[in-house]
Coordinates of C-alpha atoms (C1' of nucleotides) in Angstrom, one line a residue:
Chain A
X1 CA 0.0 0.0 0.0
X2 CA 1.0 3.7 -0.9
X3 CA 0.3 5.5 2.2
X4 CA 2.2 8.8 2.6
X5 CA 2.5 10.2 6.3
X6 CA 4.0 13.0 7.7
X7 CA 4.3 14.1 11.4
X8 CA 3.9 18.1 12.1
X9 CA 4.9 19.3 8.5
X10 CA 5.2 22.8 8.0
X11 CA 2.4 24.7 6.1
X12 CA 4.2 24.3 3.5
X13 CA 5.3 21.0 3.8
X14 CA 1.8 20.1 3.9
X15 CA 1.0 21.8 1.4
X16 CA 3.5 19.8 -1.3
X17 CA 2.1 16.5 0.4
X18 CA -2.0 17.9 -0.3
X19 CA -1.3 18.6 -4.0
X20 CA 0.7 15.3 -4.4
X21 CA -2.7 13.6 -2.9
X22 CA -4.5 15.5 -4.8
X23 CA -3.1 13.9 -8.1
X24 CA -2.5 10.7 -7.2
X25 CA -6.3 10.7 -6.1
X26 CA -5.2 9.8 -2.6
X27 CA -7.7 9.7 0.4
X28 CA -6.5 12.5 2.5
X29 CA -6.6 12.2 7.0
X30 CA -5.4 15.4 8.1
X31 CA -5.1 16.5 12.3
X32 CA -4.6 19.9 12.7
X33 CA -5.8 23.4 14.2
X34 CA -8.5 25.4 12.1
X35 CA -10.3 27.6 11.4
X36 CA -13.6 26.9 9.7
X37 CA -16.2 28.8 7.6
X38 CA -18.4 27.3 5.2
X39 CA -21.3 29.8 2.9
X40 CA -23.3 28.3 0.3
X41 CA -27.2 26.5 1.1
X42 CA -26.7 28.2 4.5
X43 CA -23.7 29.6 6.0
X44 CA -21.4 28.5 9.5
X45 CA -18.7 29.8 11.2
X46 CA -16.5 27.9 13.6
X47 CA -13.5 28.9 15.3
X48 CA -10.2 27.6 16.4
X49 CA -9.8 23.8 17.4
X50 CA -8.3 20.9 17.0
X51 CA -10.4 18.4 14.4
X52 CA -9.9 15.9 11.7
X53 CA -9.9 16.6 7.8
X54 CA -11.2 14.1 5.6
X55 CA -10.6 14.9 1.8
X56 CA -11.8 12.6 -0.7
X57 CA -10.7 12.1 -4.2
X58 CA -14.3 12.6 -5.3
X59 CA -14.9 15.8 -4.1
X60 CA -16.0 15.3 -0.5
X61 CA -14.9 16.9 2.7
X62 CA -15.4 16.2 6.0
X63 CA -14.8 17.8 9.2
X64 CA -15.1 16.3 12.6
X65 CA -14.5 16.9 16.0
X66 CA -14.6 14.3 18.9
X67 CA -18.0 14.4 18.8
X68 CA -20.7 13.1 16.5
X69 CA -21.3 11.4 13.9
X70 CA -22.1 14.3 11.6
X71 CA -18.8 16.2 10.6
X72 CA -19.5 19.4 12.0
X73 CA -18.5 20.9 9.1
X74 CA -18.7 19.5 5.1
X75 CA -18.8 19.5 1.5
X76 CA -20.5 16.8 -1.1
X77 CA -18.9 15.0 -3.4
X78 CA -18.2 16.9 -6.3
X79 CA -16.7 19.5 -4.8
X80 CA -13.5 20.5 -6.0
X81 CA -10.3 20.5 -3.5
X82 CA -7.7 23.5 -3.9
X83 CA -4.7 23.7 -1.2
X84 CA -2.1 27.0 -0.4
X85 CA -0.3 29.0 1.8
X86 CA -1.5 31.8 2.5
X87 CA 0.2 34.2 5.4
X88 CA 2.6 30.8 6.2
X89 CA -0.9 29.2 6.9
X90 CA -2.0 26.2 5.6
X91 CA -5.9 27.0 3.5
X92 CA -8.1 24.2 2.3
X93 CA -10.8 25.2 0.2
X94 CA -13.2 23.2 -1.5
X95 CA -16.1 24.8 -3.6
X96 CA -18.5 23.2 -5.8
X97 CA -21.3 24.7 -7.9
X98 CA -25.3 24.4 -8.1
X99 CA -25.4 25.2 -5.7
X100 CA -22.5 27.4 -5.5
X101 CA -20.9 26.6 -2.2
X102 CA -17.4 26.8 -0.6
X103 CA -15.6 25.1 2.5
X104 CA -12.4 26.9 3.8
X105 CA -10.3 25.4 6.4
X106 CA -7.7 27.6 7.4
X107 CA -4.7 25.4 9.5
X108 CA -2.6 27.0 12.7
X109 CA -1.2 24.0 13.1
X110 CA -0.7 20.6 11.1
X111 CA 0.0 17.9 13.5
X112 CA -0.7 14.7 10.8
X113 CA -1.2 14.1 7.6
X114 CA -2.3 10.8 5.8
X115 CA -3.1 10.2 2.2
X116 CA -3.6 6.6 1.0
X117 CA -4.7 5.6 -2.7
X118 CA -8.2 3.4 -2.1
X119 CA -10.8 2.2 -4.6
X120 CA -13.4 0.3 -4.8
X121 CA -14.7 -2.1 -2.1
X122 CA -17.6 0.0 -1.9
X123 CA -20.3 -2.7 -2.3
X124 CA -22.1 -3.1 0.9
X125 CA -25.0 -5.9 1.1
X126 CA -28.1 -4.2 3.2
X127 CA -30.4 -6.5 4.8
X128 CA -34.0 -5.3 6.5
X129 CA -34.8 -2.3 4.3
X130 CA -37.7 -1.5 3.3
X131 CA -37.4 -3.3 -0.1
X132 CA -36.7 -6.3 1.9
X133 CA -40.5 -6.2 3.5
X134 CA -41.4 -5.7 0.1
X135 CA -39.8 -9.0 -0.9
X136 CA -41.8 -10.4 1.7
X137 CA -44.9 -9.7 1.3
X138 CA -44.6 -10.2 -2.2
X139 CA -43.7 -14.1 -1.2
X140 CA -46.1 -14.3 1.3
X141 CA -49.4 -11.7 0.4
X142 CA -51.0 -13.7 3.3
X143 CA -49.0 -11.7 5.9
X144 CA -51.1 -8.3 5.2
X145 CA -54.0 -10.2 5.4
X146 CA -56.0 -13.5 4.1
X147 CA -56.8 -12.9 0.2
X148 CA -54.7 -9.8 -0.8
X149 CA -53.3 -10.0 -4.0
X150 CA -50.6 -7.9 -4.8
X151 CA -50.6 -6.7 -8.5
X152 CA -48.3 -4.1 -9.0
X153 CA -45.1 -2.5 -7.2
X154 CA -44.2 1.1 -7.3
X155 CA -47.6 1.4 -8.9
X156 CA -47.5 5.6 -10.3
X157 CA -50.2 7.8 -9.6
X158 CA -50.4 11.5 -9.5
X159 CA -49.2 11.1 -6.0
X160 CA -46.1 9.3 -6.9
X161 CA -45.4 5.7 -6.4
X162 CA -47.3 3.7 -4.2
X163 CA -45.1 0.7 -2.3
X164 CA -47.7 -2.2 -3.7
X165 CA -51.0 -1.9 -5.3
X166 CA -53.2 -4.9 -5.2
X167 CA -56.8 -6.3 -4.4
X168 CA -58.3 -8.0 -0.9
X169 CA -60.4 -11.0 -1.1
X170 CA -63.5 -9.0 -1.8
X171 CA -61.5 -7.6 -5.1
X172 CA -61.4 -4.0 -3.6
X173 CA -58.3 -1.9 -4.6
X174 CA -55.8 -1.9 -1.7
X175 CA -52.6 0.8 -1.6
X176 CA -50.0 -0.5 0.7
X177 CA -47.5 1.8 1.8
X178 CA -44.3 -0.1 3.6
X179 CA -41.6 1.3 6.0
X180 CA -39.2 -0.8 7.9
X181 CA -40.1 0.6 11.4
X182 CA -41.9 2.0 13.5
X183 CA -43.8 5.4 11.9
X184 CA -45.0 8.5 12.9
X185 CA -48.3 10.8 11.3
X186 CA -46.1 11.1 7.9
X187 CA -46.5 8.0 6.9
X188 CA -49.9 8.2 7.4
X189 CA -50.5 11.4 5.0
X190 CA -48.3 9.9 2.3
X191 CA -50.5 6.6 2.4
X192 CA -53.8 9.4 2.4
X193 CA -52.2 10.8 -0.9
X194 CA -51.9 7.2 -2.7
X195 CA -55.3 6.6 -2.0
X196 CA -57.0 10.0 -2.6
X197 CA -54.8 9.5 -5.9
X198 CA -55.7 6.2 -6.5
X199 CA -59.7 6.9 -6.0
X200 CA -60.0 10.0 -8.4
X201 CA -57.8 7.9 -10.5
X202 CA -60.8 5.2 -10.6
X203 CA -63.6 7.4 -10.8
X204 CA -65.8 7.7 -7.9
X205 CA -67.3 4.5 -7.1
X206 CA -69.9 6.6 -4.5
X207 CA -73.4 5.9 -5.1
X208 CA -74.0 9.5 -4.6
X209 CA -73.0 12.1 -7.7
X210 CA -69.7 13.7 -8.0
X211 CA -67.7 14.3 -5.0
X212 CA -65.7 11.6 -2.6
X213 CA -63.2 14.4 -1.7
X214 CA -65.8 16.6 -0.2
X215 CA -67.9 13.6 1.7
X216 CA -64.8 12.3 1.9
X217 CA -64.9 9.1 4.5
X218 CA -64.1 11.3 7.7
X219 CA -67.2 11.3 9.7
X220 CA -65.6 11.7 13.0
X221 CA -63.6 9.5 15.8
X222 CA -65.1 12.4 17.6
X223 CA -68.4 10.0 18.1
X224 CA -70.1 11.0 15.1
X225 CA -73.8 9.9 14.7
X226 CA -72.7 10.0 11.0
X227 CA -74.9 7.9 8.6
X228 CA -72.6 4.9 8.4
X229 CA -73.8 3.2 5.5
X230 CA -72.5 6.6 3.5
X231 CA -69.2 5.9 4.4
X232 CA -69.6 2.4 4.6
X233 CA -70.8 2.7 0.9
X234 CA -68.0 5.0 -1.0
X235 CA -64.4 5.0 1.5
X236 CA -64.1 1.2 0.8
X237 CA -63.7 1.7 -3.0
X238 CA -59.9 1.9 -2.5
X239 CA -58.6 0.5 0.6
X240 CA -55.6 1.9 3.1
X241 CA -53.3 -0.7 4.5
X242 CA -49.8 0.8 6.0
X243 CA -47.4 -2.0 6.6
X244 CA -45.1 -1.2 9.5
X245 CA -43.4 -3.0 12.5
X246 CA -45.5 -0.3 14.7
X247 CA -47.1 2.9 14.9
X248 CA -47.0 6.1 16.9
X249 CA -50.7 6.6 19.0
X250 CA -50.8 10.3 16.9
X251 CA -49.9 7.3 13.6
X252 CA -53.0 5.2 14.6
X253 CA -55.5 8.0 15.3
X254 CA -55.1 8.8 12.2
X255 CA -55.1 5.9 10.5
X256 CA -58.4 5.5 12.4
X257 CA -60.1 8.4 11.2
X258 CA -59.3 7.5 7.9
X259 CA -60.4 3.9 7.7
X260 CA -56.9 2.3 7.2
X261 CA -55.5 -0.4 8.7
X262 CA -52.1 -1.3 10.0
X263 CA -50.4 -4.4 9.6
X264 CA -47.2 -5.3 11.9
X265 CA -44.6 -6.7 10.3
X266 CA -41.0 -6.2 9.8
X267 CA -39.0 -6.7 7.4
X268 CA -37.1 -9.8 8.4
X269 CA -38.9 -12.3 10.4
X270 CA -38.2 -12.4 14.0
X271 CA -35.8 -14.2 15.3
Chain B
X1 CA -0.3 18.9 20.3
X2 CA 0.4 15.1 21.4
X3 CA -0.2 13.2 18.1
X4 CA 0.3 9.7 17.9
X5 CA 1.0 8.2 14.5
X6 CA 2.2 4.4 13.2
X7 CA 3.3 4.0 9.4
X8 CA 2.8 0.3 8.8
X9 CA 2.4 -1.3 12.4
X10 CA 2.1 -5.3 12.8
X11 CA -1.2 -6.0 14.0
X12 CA -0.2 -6.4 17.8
X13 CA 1.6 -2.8 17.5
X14 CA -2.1 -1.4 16.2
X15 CA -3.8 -2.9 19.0
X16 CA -1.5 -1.2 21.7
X17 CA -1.8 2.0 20.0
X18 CA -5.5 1.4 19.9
X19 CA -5.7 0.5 23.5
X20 CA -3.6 3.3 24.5
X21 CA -5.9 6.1 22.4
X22 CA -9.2 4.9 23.9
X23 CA -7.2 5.0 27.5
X24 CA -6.4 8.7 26.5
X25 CA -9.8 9.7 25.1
X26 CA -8.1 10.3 21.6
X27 CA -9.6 10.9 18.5
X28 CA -8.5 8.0 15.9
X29 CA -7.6 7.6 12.3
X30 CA -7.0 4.1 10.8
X31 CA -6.4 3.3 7.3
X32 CA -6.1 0.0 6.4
X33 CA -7.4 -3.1 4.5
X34 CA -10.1 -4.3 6.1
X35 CA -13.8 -6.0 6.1
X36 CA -16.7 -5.1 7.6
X37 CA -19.7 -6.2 9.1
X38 CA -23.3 -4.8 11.3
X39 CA -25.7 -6.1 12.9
X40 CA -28.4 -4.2 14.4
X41 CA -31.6 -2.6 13.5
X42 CA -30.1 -4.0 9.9
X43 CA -27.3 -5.9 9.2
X44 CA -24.7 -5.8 6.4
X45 CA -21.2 -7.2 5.1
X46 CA -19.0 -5.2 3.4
X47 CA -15.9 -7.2 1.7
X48 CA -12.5 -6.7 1.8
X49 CA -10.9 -3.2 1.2
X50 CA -9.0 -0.3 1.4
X51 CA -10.4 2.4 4.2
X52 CA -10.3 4.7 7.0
X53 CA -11.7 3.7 10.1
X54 CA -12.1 6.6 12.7
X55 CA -13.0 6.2 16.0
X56 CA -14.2 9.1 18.5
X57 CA -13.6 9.1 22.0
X58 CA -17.6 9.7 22.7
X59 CA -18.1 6.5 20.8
X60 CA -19.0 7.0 17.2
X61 CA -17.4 4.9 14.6
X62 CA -17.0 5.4 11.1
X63 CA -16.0 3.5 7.8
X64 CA -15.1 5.5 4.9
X65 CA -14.3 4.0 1.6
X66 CA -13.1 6.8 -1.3
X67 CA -16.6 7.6 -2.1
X68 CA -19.3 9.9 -1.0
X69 CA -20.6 12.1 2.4
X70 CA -21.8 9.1 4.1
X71 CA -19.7 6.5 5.5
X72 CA -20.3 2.7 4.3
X73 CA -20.7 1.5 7.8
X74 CA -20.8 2.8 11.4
X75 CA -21.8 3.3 14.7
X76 CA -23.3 6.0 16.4
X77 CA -22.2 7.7 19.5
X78 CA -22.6 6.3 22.7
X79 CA -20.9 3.2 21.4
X80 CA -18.1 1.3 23.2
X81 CA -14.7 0.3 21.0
X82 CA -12.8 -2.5 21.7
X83 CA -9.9 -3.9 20.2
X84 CA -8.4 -6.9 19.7
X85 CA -6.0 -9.4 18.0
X86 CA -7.7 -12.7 16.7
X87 CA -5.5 -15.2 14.6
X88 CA -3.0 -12.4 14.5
X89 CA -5.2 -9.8 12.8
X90 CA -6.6 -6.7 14.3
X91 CA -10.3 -6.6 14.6
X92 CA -12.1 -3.2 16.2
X93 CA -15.1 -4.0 17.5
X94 CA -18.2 -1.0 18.1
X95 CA -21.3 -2.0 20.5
X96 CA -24.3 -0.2 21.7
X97 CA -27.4 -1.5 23.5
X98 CA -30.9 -0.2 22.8
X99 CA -31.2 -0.5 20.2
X100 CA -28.9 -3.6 20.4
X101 CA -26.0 -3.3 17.6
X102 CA -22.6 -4.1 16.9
X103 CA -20.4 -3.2 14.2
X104 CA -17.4 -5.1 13.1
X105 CA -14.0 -4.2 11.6
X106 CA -11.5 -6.6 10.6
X107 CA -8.3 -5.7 9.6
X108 CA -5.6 -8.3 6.8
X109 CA -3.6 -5.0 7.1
X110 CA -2.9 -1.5 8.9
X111 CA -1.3 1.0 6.8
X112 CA -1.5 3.8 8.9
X113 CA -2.7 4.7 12.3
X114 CA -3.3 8.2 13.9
X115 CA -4.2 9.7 17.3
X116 CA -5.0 13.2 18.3
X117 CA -6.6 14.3 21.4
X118 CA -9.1 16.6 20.5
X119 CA -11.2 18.5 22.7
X120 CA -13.9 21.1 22.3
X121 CA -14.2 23.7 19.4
X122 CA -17.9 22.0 18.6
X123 CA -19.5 25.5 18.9
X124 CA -20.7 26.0 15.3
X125 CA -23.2 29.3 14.8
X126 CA -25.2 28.4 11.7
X127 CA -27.0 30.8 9.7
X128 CA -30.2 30.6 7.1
X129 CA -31.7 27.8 8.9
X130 CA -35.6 27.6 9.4
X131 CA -35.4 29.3 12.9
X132 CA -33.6 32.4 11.0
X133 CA -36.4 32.9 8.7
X134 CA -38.8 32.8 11.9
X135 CA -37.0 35.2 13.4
X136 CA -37.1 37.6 10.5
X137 CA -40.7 36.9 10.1
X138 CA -41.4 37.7 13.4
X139 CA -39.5 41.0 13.4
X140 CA -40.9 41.6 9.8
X141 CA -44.9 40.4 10.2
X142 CA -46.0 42.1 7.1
X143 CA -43.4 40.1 5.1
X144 CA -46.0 37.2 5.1
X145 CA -49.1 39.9 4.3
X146 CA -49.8 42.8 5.3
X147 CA -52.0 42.9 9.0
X148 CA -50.5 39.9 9.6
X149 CA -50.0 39.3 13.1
X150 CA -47.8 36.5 15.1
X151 CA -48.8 35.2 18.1
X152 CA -47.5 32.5 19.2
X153 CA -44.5 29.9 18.2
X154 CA -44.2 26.6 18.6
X155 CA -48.0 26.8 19.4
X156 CA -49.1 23.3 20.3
X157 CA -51.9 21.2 19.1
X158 CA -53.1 17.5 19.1
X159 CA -50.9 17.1 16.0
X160 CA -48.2 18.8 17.3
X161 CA -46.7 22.1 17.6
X162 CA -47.4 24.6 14.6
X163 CA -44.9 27.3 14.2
X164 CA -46.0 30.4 13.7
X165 CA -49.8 30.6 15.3
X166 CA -51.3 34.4 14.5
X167 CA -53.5 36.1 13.0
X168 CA -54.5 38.3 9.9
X169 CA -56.1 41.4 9.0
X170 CA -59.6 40.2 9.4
X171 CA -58.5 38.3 12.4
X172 CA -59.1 34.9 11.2
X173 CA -57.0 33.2 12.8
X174 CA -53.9 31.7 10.8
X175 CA -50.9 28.7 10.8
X176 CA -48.1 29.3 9.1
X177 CA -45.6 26.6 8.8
X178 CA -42.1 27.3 7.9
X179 CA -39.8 25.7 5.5
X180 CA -35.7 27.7 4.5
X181 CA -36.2 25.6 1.2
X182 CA -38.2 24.6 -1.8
X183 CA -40.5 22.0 -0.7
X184 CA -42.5 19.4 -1.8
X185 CA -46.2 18.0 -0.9
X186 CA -45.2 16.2 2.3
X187 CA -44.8 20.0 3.7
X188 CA -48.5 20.9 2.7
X189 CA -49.6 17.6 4.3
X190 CA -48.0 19.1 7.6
X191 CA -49.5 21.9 7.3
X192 CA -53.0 21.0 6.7
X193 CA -52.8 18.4 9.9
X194 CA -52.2 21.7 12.2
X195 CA -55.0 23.3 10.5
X196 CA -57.2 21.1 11.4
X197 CA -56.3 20.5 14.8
X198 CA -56.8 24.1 15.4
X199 CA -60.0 24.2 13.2
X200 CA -61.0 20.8 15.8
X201 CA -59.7 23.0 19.2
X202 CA -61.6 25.9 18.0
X203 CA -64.7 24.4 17.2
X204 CA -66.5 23.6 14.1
X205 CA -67.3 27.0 12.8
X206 CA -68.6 25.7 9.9
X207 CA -72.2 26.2 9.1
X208 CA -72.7 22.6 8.2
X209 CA -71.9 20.3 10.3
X210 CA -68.8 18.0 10.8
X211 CA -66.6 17.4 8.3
X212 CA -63.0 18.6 7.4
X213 CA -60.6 16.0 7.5
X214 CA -57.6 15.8 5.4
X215 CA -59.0 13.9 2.4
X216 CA -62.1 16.1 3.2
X217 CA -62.1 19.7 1.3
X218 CA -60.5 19.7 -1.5
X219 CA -62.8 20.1 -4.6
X220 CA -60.7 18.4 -7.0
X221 CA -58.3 19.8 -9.0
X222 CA -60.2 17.8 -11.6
X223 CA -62.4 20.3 -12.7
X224 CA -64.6 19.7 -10.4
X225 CA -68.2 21.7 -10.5
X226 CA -68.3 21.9 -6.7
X227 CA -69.9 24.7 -4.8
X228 CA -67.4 27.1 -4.1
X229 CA -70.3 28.6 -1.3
X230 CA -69.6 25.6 0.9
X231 CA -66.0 25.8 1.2
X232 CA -66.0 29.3 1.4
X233 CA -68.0 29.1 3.9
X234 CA -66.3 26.9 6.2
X235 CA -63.1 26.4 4.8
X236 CA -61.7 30.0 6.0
X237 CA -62.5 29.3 9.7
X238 CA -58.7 28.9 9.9
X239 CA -56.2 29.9 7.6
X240 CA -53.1 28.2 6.4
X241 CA -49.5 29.7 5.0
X242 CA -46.7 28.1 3.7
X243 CA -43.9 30.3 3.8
X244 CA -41.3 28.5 1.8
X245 CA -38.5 29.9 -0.6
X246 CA -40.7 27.9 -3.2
X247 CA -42.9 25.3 -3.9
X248 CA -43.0 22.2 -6.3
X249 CA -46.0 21.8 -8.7
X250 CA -47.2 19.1 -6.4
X251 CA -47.3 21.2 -3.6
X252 CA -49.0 24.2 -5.4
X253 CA -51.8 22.1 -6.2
X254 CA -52.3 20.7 -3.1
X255 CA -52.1 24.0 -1.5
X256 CA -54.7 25.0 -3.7
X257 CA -56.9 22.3 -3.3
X258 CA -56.7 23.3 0.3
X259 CA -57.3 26.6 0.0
X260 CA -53.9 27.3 1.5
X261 CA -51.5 30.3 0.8
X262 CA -48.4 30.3 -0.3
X263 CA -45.6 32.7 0.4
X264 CA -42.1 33.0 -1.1
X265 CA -39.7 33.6 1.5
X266 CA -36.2 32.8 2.3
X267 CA -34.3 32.7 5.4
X268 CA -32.1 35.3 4.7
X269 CA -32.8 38.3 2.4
X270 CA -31.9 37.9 -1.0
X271 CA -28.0 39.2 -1.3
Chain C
dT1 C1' -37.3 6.8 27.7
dG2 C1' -40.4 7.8 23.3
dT3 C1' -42.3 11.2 19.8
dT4 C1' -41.8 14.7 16.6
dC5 C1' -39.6 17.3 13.2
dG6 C1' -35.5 19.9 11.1
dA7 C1' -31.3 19.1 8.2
dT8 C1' -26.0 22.9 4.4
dC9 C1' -29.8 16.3 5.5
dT10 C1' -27.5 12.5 1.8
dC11 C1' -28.5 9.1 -1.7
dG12 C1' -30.6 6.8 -5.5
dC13 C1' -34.0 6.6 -9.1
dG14 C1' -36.8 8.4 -12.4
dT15 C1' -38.5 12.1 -15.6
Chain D
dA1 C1' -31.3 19.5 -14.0
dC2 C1' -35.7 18.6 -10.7
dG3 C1' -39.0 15.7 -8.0
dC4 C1' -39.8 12.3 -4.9
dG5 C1' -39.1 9.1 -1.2
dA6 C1' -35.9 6.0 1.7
dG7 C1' -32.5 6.1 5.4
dG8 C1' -29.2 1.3 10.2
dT9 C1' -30.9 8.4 8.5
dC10 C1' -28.7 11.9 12.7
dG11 C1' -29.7 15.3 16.1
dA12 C1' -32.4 18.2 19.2
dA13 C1' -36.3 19.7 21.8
dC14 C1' -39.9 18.4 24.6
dA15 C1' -43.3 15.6 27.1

DNA sequence: TGTTCGATCTCGCGT
DNA sequence: ACGCGAGGTCGAACA
């Protein structure tokens, strides 16, 4: 392995040993005292400490301090890495455009500096994601419930893509939105779009005129002496069913109000 | 600055110089070959490599390959490192309980190895975030409309805290919900959840009865020949404003459809 | 602790 | 490029 390392260069030592890992596509560990200020989406100032530098060859920089797991400071790939000396003092900037942004890292003190040529050995295998519940249920329908068919994945709409699109045993339209834990209320609105989506999509299967939106299957948890048989008549024409391993009490309360159902399940089989 | 730093230590040498930087608290840089492996609320493998391992003292790990912000694999702080040397290779090992998970590095080779204490200098000030463009709307009212008047922040509700409660020149009363950039449906979907929690807290000041839900009031966007009357009538009981930098088609038409404003705002002026 | 929501979110996929 | 949604999201504030 090519790993270059030098112990409390000078600016400008460091310097020559940034530009060399710069062409040679090195990735770059540098210890040292900064300064940093950042101005692009937002803009950040932080002042003088001791952190770590991470500068990769595809345009990525990373600033950490002992804490976190968020640098505290950054810049996305793509970015383009320029080193000098400016005043005796090692500058790192890296800028990138749309947005136009710019990281500057301005150096007290070098105490380290690491570069190392690495490629490849990126390919990580990711088991229980979402797309593995998805596998799932596609193997085993009778998991969301006795009779559902799935018929489509990533079905579009003019919501977007709904997770699985299929029919219950009675043969009404079931949108079934998967996430590989526990959820909150969001979930529950972004299931509420498929659905809305899905029923204007299919024409309004009330018995009554125009309008599902307005009538709109609500009639109240708040003990509404609502006619059922309206509801019951026109909010099952396209079914709800949110497929998580559990929900918040705010998640099922409004699950609840809008006729959906949850399902637990997780994405790999317990135990 | 006390920097520790091995250029091409056998494996036993790493694992002293390990030991002796999680004794000291010391912020670490590895680069090595290595594998990689999680298990936790997912699991994954990663095969064998080139990268840089760094380990903080507060107990986040992380594996970076040559590519991208994010590391491959790692742990997040509040972890416990531990080292070790089995059939003669280095393996670093990251645990955390609740949620129960492990991360495991094992090294064929350590190229390099770096140690820096590294203390403080986390204070980061931040500007153009969402709380800066609720400060400037709250010094600056009549940036949203004109009579418009704040009254509360963080105002809570059944579905959570809305942040800007006030209200406008009629006083009707009015949520605005905040975003610093361009946003999508999901934001609108917030939005109209506070509005109806409010419209629920306030009472139903609609003429006719129940009825306003989410899927509820929105006269389609489908040309539909609803009666503006009723949702004129009821709809404006509570007002809603999303005061965003912009909006994506999506959004616009749900914010129509919901009879929601939409104001373009940033969190810092222009220039 | 659990929930909720912001983030310079990042990342990948699709149009 | 933008839009949209997932993520082992992370992180913070609050109940």
């Amino acid at each position: 392995m090519t790993v270059t390392s030098v112990h409390d260069p000078s600016h400008r030592e460091a310097l020559w040993e940034l530009e060399d890992a710069f062409e040679r596509g090195d990735l770059v560990s540098l210890f040292g005292r900064c300064t940093v200020s950042y101005e692009g989406r937002a803009a950040s100032d932080l002042g003088a400490g001791d952190r770590l530098l991470v500068l990769k060859p595809d345009g990525a920089a990373l600033v950490h301090t002992d804490e976190g797991r968020q640098p505290v400071n950054w810049q996305p790939p793509g970015s383009e890495h320029r080193a000098a000396v400016r005043e005796g003092r090692l500058r790192v900037r890296s800028t990138r455009s749309s947005p136009d942004e710019t990281l500057t890292v301005r150096f007290s003190g070098v105490h380290q500096l690491s570069a190392m040529a690495v490629t490849g050995g990126r390919d990580l295998t990711l088991h229980g994601s979402e797309e593995d519940l998805r596998t799932r249920i596609l193997e085993r329908p009778d998991l969301v419930e006795p009779g559902f068919e799935p018929r489509e994945t990533e079905r579009p709409s003019s919501a977007g893509p709904m997770d699985i699109f299929g029919v219950d045993a009675d043969g009404t339209p079931v949108v079934v939105e998967l996430k590989r834990r526990r959820v909150g209320p969001d979930a529950v609105g972004q299931l509420a779009r498929y659905v809305r989506a899905l029923r204007e999509e299919l024409g309004v299967e009330a018995s009554d005129g125009e309008t599902d939106d307005e009538t709109a299957s609500d009639g109240g948890d708040d003990g509404e002496t609502d006619d059922e048989e309206t509801t019951r008549d026109d909010s099952p024409a396209v079914r709800g069913i949110l497929v998580a391993p559990s929900v918040t009490d705010r998640a099922a309360e409004r699950l609840a109000d809008r006729g959906f159902d949850h399902v637990a399940l997780e994405p790999t089989p317990s135990e």
